[in-house]
Tab-separated table of C-alpha atoms and ligand atoms in Angstrom:
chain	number	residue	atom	x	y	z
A	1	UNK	CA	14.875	7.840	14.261
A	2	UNK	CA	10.885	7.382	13.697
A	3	UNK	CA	9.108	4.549	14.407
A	4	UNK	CA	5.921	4.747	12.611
A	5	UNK	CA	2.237	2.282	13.007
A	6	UNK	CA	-0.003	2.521	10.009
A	7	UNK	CA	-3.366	1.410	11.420
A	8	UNK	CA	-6.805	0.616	9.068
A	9	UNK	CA	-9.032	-2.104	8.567
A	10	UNK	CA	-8.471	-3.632	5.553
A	11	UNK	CA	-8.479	-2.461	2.293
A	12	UNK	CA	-7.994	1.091	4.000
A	13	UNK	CA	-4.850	1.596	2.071
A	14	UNK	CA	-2.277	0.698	4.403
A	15	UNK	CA	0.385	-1.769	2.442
A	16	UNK	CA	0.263	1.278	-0.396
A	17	UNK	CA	1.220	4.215	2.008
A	18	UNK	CA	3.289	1.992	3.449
A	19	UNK	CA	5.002	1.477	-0.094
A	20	UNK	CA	5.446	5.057	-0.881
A	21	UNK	CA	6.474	5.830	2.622
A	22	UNK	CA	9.498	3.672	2.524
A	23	UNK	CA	10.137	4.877	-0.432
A	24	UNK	CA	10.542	8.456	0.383
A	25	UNK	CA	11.958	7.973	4.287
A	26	UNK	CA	14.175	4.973	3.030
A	27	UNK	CA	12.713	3.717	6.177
A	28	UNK	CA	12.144	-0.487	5.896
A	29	UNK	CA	8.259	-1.331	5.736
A	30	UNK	CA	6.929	-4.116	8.015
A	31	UNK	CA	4.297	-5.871	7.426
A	32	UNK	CA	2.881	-9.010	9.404
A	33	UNK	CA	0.862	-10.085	6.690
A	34	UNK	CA	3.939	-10.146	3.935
A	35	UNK	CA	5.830	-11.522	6.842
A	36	UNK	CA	3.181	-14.259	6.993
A	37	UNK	CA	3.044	-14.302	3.442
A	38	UNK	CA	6.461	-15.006	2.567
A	39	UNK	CA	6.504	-18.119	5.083
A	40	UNK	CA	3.827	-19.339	3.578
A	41	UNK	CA	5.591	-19.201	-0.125
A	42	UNK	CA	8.794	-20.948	1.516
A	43	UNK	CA	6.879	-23.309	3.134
A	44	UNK	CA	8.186	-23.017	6.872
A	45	UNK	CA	6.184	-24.018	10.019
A	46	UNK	CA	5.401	-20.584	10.624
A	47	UNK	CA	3.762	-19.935	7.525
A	48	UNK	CA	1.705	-22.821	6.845
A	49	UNK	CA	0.566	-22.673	10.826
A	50	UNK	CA	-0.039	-18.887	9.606
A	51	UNK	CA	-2.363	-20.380	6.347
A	52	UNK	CA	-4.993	-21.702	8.986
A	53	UNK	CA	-6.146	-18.426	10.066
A	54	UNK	CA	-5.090	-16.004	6.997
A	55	UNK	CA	-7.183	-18.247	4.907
A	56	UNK	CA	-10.458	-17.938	7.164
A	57	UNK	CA	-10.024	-14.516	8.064
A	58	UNK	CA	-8.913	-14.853	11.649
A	59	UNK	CA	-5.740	-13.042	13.231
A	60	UNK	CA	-2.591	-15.423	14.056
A	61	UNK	CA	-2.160	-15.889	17.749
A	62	UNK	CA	-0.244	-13.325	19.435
A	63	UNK	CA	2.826	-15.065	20.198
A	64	UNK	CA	3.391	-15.866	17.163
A	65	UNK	CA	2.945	-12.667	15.356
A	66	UNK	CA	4.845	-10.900	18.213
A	67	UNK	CA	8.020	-13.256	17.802
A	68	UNK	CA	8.023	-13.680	14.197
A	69	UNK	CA	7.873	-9.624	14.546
A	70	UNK	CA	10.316	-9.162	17.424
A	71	UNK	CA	13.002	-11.132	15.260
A	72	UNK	CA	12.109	-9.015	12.175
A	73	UNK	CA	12.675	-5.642	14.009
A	74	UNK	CA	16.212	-6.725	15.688
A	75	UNK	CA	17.479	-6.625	11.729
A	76	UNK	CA	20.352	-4.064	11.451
A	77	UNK	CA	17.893	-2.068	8.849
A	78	UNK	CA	15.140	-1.695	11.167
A	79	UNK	CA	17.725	0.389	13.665
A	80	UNK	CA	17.056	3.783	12.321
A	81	UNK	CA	13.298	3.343	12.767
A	82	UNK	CA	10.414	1.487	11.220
A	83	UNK	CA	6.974	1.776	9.204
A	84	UNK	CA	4.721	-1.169	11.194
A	85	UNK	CA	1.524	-2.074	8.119
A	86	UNK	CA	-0.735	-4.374	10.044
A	87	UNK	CA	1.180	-4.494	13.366
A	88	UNK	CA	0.097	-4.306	15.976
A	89	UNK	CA	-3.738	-5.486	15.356
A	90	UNK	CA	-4.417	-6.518	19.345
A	91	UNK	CA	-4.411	-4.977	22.878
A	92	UNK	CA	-1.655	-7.770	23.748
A	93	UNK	CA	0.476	-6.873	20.525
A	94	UNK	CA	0.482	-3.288	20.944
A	95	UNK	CA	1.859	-3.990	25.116
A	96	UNK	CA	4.094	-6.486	23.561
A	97	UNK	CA	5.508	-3.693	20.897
A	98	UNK	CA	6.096	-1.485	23.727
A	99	UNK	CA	7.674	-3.627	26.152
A	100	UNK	CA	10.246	-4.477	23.019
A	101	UNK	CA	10.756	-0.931	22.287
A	102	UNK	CA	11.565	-0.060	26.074
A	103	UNK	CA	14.386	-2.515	25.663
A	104	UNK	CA	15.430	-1.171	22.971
A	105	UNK	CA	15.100	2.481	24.223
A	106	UNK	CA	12.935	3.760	21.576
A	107	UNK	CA	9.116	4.343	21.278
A	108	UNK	CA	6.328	4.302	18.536
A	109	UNK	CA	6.068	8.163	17.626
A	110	UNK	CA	2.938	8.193	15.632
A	111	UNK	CA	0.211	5.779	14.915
A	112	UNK	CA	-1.510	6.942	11.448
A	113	UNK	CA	-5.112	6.191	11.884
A	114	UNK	CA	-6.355	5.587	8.026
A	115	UNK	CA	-10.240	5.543	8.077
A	116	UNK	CA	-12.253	4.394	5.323
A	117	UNK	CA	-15.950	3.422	4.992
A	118	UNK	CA	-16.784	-0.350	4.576
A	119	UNK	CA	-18.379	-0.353	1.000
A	120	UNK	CA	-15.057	1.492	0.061
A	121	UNK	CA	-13.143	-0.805	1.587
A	122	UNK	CA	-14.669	-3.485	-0.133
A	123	UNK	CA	-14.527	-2.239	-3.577
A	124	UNK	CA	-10.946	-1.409	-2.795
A	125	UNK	CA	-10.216	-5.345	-2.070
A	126	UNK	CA	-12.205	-6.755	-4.617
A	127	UNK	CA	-10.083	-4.735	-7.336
A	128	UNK	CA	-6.484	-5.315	-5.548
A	129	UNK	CA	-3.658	-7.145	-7.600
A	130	UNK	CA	-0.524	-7.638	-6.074
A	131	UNK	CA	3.182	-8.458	-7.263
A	132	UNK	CA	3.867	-12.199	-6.572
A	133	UNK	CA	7.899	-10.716	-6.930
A	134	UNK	CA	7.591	-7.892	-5.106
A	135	UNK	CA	4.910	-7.157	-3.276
A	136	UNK	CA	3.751	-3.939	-5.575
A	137	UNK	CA	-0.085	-3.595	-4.864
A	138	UNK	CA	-2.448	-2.147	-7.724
A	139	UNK	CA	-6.151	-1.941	-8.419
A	140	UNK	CA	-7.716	-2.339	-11.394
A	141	UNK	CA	-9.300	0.513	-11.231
A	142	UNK	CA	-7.872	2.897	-9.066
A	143	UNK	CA	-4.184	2.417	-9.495
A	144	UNK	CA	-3.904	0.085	-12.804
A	145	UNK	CA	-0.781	-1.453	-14.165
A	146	UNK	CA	0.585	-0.469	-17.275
A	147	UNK	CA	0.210	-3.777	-18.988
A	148	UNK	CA	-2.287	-5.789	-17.817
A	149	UNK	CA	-1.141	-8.279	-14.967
A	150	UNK	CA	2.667	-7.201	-15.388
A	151	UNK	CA	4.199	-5.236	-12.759
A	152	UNK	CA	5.434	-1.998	-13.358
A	153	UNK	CA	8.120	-1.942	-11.330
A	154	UNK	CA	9.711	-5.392	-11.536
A	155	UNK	CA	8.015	-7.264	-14.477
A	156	UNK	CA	6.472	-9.954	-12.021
A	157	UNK	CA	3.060	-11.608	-12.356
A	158	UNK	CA	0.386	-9.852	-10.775
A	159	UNK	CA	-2.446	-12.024	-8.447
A	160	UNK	CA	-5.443	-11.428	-6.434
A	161	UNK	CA	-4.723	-12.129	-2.764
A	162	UNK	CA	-6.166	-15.707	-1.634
A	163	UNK	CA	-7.994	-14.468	1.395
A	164	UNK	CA	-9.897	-11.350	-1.144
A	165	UNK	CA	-12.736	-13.593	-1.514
A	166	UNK	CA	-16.037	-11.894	-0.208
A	167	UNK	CA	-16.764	-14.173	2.584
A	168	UNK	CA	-13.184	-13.474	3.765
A	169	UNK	CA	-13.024	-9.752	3.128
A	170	UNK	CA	-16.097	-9.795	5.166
A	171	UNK	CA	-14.534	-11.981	7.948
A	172	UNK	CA	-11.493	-9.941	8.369
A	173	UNK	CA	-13.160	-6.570	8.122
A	174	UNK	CA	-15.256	-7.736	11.370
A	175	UNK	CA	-12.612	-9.363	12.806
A	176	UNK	CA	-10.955	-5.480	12.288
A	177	UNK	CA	-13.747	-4.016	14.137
A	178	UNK	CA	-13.660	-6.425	16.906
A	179	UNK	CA	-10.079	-6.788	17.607
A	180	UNK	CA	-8.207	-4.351	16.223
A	181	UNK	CA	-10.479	-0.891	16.050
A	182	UNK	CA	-9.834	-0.804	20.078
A	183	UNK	CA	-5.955	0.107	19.249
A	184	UNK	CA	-7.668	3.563	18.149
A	185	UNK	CA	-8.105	4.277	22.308
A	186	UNK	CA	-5.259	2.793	23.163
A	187	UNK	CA	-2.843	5.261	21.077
A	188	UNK	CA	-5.158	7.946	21.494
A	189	UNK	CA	-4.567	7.655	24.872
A	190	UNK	CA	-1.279	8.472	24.615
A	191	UNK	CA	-1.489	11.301	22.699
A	192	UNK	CA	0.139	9.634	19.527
A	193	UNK	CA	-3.040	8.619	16.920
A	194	UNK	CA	-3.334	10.719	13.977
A	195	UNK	CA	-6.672	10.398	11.990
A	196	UNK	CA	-6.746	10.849	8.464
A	197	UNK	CA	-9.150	10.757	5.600
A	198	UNK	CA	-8.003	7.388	3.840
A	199	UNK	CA	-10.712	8.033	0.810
A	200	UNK	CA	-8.756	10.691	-0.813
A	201	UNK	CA	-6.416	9.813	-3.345
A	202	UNK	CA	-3.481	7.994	-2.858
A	203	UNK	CA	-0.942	10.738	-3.565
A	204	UNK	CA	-3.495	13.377	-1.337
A	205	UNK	CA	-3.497	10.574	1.860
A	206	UNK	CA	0.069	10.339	1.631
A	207	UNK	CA	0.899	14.299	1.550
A	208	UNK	CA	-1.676	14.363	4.629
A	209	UNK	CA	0.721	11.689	5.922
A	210	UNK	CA	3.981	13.116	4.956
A	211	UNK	CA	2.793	16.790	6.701
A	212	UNK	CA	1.719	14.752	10.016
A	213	UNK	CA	4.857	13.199	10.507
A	214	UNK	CA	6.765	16.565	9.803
A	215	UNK	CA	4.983	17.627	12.870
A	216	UNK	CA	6.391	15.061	15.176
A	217	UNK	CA	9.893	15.344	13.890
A	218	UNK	CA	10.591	19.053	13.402
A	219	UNK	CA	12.742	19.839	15.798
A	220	UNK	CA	14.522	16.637	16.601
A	221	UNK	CA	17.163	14.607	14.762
A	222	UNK	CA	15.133	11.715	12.896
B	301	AP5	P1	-2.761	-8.149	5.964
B	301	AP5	O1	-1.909	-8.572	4.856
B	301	AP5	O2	-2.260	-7.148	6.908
B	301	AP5	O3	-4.160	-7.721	5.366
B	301	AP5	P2	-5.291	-6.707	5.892
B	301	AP5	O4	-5.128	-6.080	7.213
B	301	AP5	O5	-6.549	-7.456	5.674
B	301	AP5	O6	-5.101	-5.461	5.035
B	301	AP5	P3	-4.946	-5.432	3.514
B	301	AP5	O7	-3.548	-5.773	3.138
B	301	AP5	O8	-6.047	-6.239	2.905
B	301	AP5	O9	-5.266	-3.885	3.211
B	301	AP5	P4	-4.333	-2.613	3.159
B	301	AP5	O10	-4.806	-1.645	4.177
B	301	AP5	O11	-2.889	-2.967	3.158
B	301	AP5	O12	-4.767	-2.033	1.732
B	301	AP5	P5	-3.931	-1.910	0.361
B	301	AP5	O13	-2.883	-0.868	0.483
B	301	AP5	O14	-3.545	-3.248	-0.137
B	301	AP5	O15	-3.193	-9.441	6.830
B	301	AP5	C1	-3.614	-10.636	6.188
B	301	AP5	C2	-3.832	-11.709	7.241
B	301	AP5	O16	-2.585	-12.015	7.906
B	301	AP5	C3	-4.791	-11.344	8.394
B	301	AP5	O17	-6.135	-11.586	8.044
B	301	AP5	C4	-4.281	-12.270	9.503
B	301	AP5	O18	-4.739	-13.588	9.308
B	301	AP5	C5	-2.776	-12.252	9.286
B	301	AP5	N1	-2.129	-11.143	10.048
B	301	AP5	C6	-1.432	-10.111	9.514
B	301	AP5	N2	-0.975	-9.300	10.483
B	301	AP5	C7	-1.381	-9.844	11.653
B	301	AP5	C8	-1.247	-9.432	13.012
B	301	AP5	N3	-0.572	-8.332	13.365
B	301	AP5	N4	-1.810	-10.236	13.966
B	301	AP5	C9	-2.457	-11.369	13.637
B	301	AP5	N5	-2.649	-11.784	12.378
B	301	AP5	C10	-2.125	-11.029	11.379
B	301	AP5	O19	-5.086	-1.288	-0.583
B	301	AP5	C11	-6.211	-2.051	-0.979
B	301	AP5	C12	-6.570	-1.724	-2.428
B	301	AP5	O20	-7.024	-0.381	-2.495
B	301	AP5	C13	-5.393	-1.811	-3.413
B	301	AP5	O21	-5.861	-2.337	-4.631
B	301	AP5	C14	-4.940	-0.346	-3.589
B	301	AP5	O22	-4.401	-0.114	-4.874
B	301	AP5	C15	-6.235	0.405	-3.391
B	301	AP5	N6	-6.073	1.702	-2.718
B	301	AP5	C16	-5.301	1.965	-1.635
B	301	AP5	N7	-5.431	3.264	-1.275
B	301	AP5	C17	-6.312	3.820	-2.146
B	301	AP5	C18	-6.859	5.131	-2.291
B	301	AP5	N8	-6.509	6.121	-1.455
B	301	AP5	N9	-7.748	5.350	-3.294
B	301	AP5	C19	-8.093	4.336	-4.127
B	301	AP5	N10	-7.606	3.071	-4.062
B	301	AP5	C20	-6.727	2.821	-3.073
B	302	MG	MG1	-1.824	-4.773	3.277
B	303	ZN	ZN1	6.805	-6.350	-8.757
């Protein structure tokens, strides 16, 4: 059992270590923002409540993040641990996560701290495609698809994120620093942040990854 937080400001790489990560612990990857995201593309109350502040750059109130969360995480596939991407992104959400976890008698082990300059992080949104099938995330220069707005791993139609507009990357990048870059303390504090050089390449951040999570699970059925 690991229960794993992947914590960056946008653009910092998160939803593609997250990818891989699943990948190789067969772990289940959760992400508010494709939680948000796929409410919004069925249309629910949650999701197009969710729309007002996604498409201004603004976090969703807590309670509904933490509930929409707390219902995601009771799943049968999230029992043998999780990879949070995005979550939690507030003081109150990171309480909230561990007042759910006492209850359910297990604990975040490791929050992966994935730091990345702004002007990187900016070039890194402005060149993001995603899968509208399955969530794959490239970059047209970094990570390209094969063939050009085709996913390589499911065929689906690539597109650029609705909130990747400048004035919006900008938005949620301060909203980051404001709101979310306090976490860093907060798990620090507890002796379970982890920082790591997110401007390396993708395969060299997620060995870094890989080898700190080794650390906290030698030893211990996981
Ligand atoms: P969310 O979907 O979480 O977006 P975000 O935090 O803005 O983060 P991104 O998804 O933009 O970045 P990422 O770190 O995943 O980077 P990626 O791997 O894609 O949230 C969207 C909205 O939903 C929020 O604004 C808010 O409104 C709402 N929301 C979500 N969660 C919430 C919460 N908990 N509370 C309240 N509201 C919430 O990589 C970016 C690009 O860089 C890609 O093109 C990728 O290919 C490339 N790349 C990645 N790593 C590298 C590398 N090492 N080298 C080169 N290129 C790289
Ligand atoms: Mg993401
Ligand atoms: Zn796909």
């Amino acid at each position: 059992m690991v229960d794993i937080v992947l914590l960056g400001a946008p653009g910092a790489g998160k939803g593609t270590q997250a990818e891989l990560l699943r990948d190789r612990l067969s772990l289940p990857s959760v992400s508010s923002g494709d939680l948000f995201r796929a409410a919004l593309s069925e249309r629910t109350p949650l999701g197009l409540r969710a729309k007002a502040y996604m498409d201004k750059g603004e976090l969703v109130p807590d309670e509904i993040t933490v509930s929409m969360v707390a219902e995601r995480i009771s799943q049968k596939d999230c029992a043998a641990g999780v990879i949070f991407d995005g979550f939690p992104r507030t003081a109150g959400q990171a309480e909230e996560l561990d007042n759910l976890f006492d209850q359910m008698q297990r604990r975040v082990d490791i929050v992966l701290y994935v730091m990345v300059s702004e002007g990187v992080l900016l070039r890194r949104l402005a060149g993001r495609w995603t899968c509208r099938e399955c969530g794959a995330i490239y970059h047209r220069e970094f990570s390209p698809e094969k063939v050009q707005g085709v996913c390589d791993a499911c065929g689906g139609e690539l597109y650029q994120r609705p909130d990747d507009t400048p004035e919006t990357q900008k938005r949620r990048i301060q909203v980051y620093l404001q709101q979310t870059a306090p976490l860093e303390a907060y798990y620090r504090g507890k002796g379970l942040l982890v920082e790591l050089d997110g401007e390396q390449e993708i395969d060299v951040v997620q060995g870094d990854i890989v080898k700190a999570i080794g650390a906290v699970t030698t030893g211990r059925a996981c």
